[in-house]
Each structure stands twice: as C-alpha cells, then as structure tokens.
PDB file of C-alpha atoms in Angstrom:
ATOM      1  CA  MET V   1      28.774  48.430   4.140  1.00 55.00           C
ATOM      2  CA  PRO V   2      30.882  45.431   3.402  1.00 58.00           C
ATOM      3  CA  SER V   3      31.240  44.586  -0.214  1.00 62.00           C
ATOM      4  CA  HIS V   4      31.084  40.993  -1.224  1.00 65.00           C
ATOM      5  CA  ALA V   5      33.384  39.755  -3.871  1.00 62.00           C
ATOM      6  CA  ARG V   6      31.809  38.033  -6.809  1.00 63.00           C
ATOM      7  CA  PRO V   7      33.042  34.427  -7.106  1.00 61.00           C
ATOM      8  CA  ARG V   8      35.519  33.997  -9.902  1.00 61.00           C
ATOM      9  CA  THR V   9      34.563  31.557 -12.563  1.00 58.00           C
ATOM     10  CA  GLY V  10      37.569  29.841 -13.987  1.00 56.00           C
ATOM     11  CA  ARG V  11      38.200  28.540 -17.447  1.00 55.00           C
ATOM     12  CA  ALA V  12      38.198  24.913 -16.311  1.00 58.00           C
ATOM     13  CA  PRO V  13      34.402  24.394 -16.105  1.00 68.00           C
ATOM     14  CA  ARG V  14      33.817  26.013 -19.498  1.00 70.00           C
ATOM     15  CA  THR V  15      36.651  23.971 -21.027  1.00 73.00           C
ATOM     16  CA  LEU V  16      35.240  20.756 -19.576  1.00 69.00           C
ATOM     17  CA  LEU V  17      31.808  21.628 -20.951  1.00 71.00           C
ATOM     18  CA  ARG V  18      33.231  22.183 -24.424  1.00 73.00           C
ATOM     19  CA  ALA V  19      35.196  18.914 -24.278  1.00 72.00           C
ATOM     20  CA  GLY V  20      32.097  17.003 -23.190  1.00 70.00           C
ATOM     21  CA  LEU V  21      30.051  18.480 -26.014  1.00 72.00           C
ATOM     22  CA  ALA V  22      32.752  17.590 -28.532  1.00 73.00           C
ATOM     23  CA  VAL V  23      32.893  13.984 -27.326  1.00 71.00           C
ATOM     24  CA  SER V  24      29.080  13.724 -27.418  1.00 72.00           C
ATOM     25  CA  ALA V  25      28.954  15.094 -30.961  1.00 71.00           C
ATOM     26  CA  ALA V  26      31.658  12.682 -32.088  1.00 69.00           C
ATOM     27  CA  GLY V  27      29.816   9.739 -30.510  1.00 67.00           C
ATOM     28  CA  ALA V  28      26.563  10.742 -32.175  1.00 69.00           C
ATOM     29  CA  ALA V  29      28.304  11.034 -35.540  1.00 66.00           C
ATOM     30  CA  LEU V  30      29.869   7.584 -35.150  1.00 63.00           C
ATOM     31  CA  ALA V  31      26.550   6.060 -34.122  1.00 65.00           C
ATOM     32  CA  ALA V  32      24.765   7.638 -37.067  1.00 63.00           C
ATOM     33  CA  GLY V  33      27.465   6.457 -39.467  1.00 62.00           C
ATOM     34  CA  GLY V  34      27.286   2.914 -38.084  1.00 58.00           C
ATOM     35  CA  ALA V  35      23.520   2.847 -38.400  1.00 52.00           C
ATOM     36  CA  ALA V  36      23.709   4.098 -41.970  1.00 51.00           C
ATOM     37  CA  THR V  37      26.161   1.394 -43.004  1.00 51.00           C
ATOM     38  CA  ALA V  38      24.131  -1.275 -41.214  1.00 51.00           C
ATOM     39  CA  SER V  39      20.937  -0.266 -42.975  1.00 51.00           C
ATOM     40  CA  ALA V  40      22.693   0.066 -46.326  1.00 53.00           C
ATOM     41  CA  ALA V  41      23.900  -3.555 -46.254  1.00 55.00           C
ATOM     42  CA  PRO V  42      21.669  -5.762 -48.398  1.00 62.00           C
ATOM     43  CA  ALA V  43      19.813  -8.536 -46.617  1.00 59.00           C
ATOM     44  CA  PRO V  44      20.914 -12.018 -47.620  1.00 61.00           C
ATOM     45  CA  ALA V  45      18.491 -13.674 -49.976  1.00 60.00           C
ATOM     46  CA  PRO V  46      16.830 -16.733 -48.427  1.00 60.00           C
ATOM     47  CA  ALA V  47      17.863 -19.968 -50.053  1.00 59.00           C
ATOM     48  CA  HIS V  48      15.044 -21.866 -51.692  1.00 60.00           C
ATOM     49  CA  GLY V  49      13.988 -25.020 -49.933  1.00 56.00           C
ATOM     50  CA  THR V  50      15.155 -24.013 -46.455  1.00 61.00           C
ATOM     51  CA  ASP V  51      13.020 -25.182 -43.555  1.00 62.00           C
ATOM     52  CA  THR V  52      11.908 -22.083 -41.656  1.00 67.00           C
ATOM     53  CA  GLY V  53       9.661 -24.198 -39.427  1.00 73.00           C
ATOM     54  CA  ALA V  54      12.694 -25.894 -37.890  1.00 76.00           C
ATOM     55  CA  THR V  55      14.358 -22.523 -37.368  1.00 78.00           C
ATOM     56  CA  ALA V  56      11.271 -21.075 -35.711  1.00 78.00           C
ATOM     57  CA  SER V  57      10.956 -24.148 -33.525  1.00 80.00           C
ATOM     58  CA  ALA V  58      14.595 -23.879 -32.470  1.00 80.00           C
ATOM     59  CA  LEU V  59      14.219 -20.192 -31.670  1.00 80.00           C
ATOM     60  CA  THR V  60      11.051 -20.821 -29.663  1.00 80.00           C
ATOM     61  CA  GLY V  61      12.756 -23.588 -27.715  1.00 79.00           C
ATOM     62  CA  ALA V  62      15.774 -21.388 -26.994  1.00 79.00           C
ATOM     63  CA  LEU V  63      13.544 -18.538 -25.857  1.00 78.00           C
ATOM     64  CA  LEU V  64      11.530 -20.783 -23.521  1.00 75.00           C
ATOM     65  CA  HIS V  65      14.720 -22.314 -22.132  1.00 75.00           C
ATOM     66  CA  SER V  66      16.238 -18.901 -21.387  1.00 76.00           C
ATOM     67  CA  VAL V  67      13.023 -17.578 -19.812  1.00 75.00           C
ATOM     68  CA  ALA V  68      12.770 -20.710 -17.669  1.00 73.00           C
ATOM     69  CA  GLY V  69      16.329 -20.159 -16.517  1.00 75.00           C
ATOM     70  CA  GLY V  70      15.493 -16.622 -15.447  1.00 76.00           C
ATOM     71  CA  VAL V  71      12.013 -17.138 -13.982  1.00 75.00           C
ATOM     72  CA  GLY V  72      12.538 -20.554 -12.396  1.00 74.00           C
ATOM     73  CA  PRO V  73      14.792 -19.392  -9.549  1.00 79.00           C
ATOM     74  CA  VAL V  74      12.430 -16.500  -8.774  1.00 79.00           C
ATOM     75  CA  LYS V  75       9.549 -18.931  -8.260  1.00 80.00           C
ATOM     76  CA  ASN V  76      11.632 -20.858  -5.717  1.00 82.00           C
ATOM     77  CA  LEU V  77      12.904 -17.834  -3.774  1.00 83.00           C
ATOM     78  CA  GLN V  78      11.913 -17.547  -0.092  1.00 86.00           C
ATOM     79  CA  LEU V  79       9.665 -14.473   0.123  1.00 84.00           C
ATOM     80  CA  ASP V  80       9.972 -13.628   3.819  1.00 85.00           C
ATOM     81  CA  PRO V  81      13.607 -13.058   4.829  1.00 87.00           C
ATOM     82  CA  PHE V  82      12.643 -13.294   8.517  1.00 88.00           C
ATOM     83  CA  ALA V  83      10.851 -16.640   8.149  1.00 88.00           C
ATOM     84  CA  ASN V  84      11.435 -19.124  10.961  1.00 87.00           C
ATOM     85  CA  THR V  85      13.087 -16.487  13.157  1.00 87.00           C
ATOM     86  CA  ALA V  86      12.012 -14.918  16.434  1.00 86.00           C
ATOM     87  CA  VAL V  87      11.636 -11.466  14.831  1.00 88.00           C
ATOM     88  CA  ASP V  88       9.285 -12.469  12.024  1.00 86.00           C
ATOM     89  CA  PRO V  89       6.410  -9.953  11.963  1.00 85.00           C
ATOM     90  CA  LEU V  90       4.246 -12.317   9.890  1.00 82.00           C
ATOM     91  CA  ALA V  91       4.298 -14.953  12.643  1.00 84.00           C
ATOM     92  CA  ASN V  92       1.948 -12.828  14.751  1.00 83.00           C
ATOM     93  CA  ALA V  93      -1.556 -13.985  13.906  1.00 84.00           C
ATOM     94  CA  VAL V  94      -4.823 -12.230  14.593  1.00 87.00           C
ATOM     95  CA  ALA V  95      -7.998 -14.291  14.957  1.00 90.00           C
ATOM     96  CA  THR V  96     -11.631 -13.535  15.655  1.00 92.00           C
ATOM     97  CA  GLN V  97     -14.933 -15.346  15.873  1.00 92.00           C
ATOM     98  CA  ILE V  98     -18.330 -13.785  15.393  1.00 91.00           C
ATOM     99  CA  ALA V  99     -21.330 -15.610  16.860  1.00 91.00           C
ATOM    100  CA  ASP V 100     -21.471 -19.227  15.684  1.00 92.00           C
ATOM    101  CA  PHE V 101     -19.430 -18.715  12.512  1.00 92.00           C
ATOM    102  CA  LYS V 102     -16.136 -20.407  11.898  1.00 91.00           C
ATOM    103  CA  PRO V 103     -13.205 -18.461  13.423  1.00 90.00           C
ATOM    104  CA  LEU V 104     -11.190 -16.277  11.030  1.00 90.00           C
ATOM    105  CA  SER V 105      -7.442 -15.905  11.316  1.00 89.00           C
ATOM    106  CA  THR V 106      -4.654 -14.192   9.408  1.00 85.00           C
ATOM    107  CA  THR V 107      -2.571 -17.368   9.481  1.00 85.00           C
ATOM    108  CA  VAL V 108      -4.368 -18.496   6.317  1.00 81.00           C
ATOM    109  CA  VAL V 109      -2.573 -15.713   4.448  1.00 77.00           C
ATOM    110  CA  THR V 110       0.647 -15.246   6.410  1.00 82.00           C
ATOM    111  CA  GLY V 111       1.187 -18.755   7.774  1.00 85.00           C
ATOM    112  CA  SER V 112       2.915 -20.161   4.704  1.00 83.00           C
ATOM    113  CA  LEU V 113       5.107 -17.066   4.396  1.00 84.00           C
ATOM    114  CA  SER V 114       6.225 -17.230   8.029  1.00 86.00           C
ATOM    115  CA  ARG V 115       7.177 -20.880   7.511  1.00 88.00           C
ATOM    116  CA  GLY V 116       9.519 -19.886   4.632  1.00 87.00           C
ATOM    117  CA  ALA V 117       7.309 -20.413   1.605  1.00 86.00           C
ATOM    118  CA  ALA V 118       8.442 -19.576  -1.884  1.00 86.00           C
ATOM    119  CA  LEU V 119       6.333 -17.778  -4.480  1.00 83.00           C
ATOM    120  CA  ARG V 120       5.054 -21.089  -5.853  1.00 82.00           C
ATOM    121  CA  ASP V 121       3.896 -22.153  -2.355  1.00 82.00           C
ATOM    122  CA  VAL V 122       1.694 -19.121  -1.617  1.00 79.00           C
ATOM    123  CA  PRO V 123      -2.042 -19.840  -1.932  1.00 74.00           C
ATOM    124  CA  LEU V 124      -3.672 -18.324  -5.032  1.00 77.00           C
ATOM    125  CA  VAL V 125      -0.379 -16.894  -6.306  1.00 78.00           C
ATOM    126  CA  GLY V 126       1.159 -20.354  -6.492  1.00 76.00           C
ATOM    127  CA  LEU V 127      -1.556 -21.439  -8.900  1.00 79.00           C
ATOM    128  CA  THR V 128      -0.763 -18.615 -11.290  1.00 78.00           C
ATOM    129  CA  THR V 129       2.975 -19.339 -11.245  1.00 79.00           C
ATOM    130  CA  ARG V 130       2.319 -22.717 -12.876  1.00 77.00           C
ATOM    131  CA  VAL V 131       1.850 -20.992 -16.222  1.00 75.00           C
ATOM    132  CA  LEU V 132       5.394 -19.542 -15.987  1.00 72.00           C
ATOM    133  CA  PRO V 133       8.207 -21.738 -17.306  1.00 70.00           C
ATOM    134  CA  GLY V 134      10.845 -23.059 -14.972  1.00 66.00           C
TER     135      GLY V 134
END
C-alpha cells in the first residue's frame, strides 16, 4: 500500500497569524485609549445669551442642502438603460380587450420607461418623489 506523506506545515502561517493578532490587539488598545481620552474631555460650557435657534436653523438648512445634492440626481436618472434602443424589452407591449370594455395595455406602465423616463416621470412613483428634496 502506498503511504501518503502528511503535508508539512511551515512556520510562516503561524508567524503571520501571531503578527496579525498582535497588530489587532495594538489597534484595539489605541482605539480604546482614544475613546477614553475623548470621553474624559470636559464639554465646553455654553455661553449665556447664545442663539441656539439660529444654529439649529443653519444645521437644518445644511442637512437639507446636502440631502438634496445626493437625492436630486437620483430622481433625474434614466431608469431603463435600453430606452429608445432596438433591444429595449419594455418596448414590447401586450394589450387585450374583453367584451365592450376599454382595451388594457402594458404601455401605461412601461411606456414612459421605454421612452427614457426618470424616476420623477414614472406614474405614481413620480408623485411620491416630490416630497424628496432636490
């Protein structure tokens, strides 16, 4: 019967493991020390007579401005990358009519997307995007 040799494990993987653990422990110690000094620092006493309403208003305005800068372009992004091309799968409409009722078609839902509509142009969804800034 052939005997199979057991693979040799070298010192390199164990040494790398020990080095990684040492670096992790050092990083944790530094993070804990930084957090302790940050929490030990006394908070500055608020000056009497300062207008916190103006500060809150400025912070609210800055927050709305930054959110509008991030959400605004998303509302104007073209949703269907194949819009107005020959390979657009949303351009294929299905329609049906039952008895004397008005015909139903999928172009009501997919028509605006296949023409290159953005999120704000989609029916129903476009109405809800008006509450978002931007």
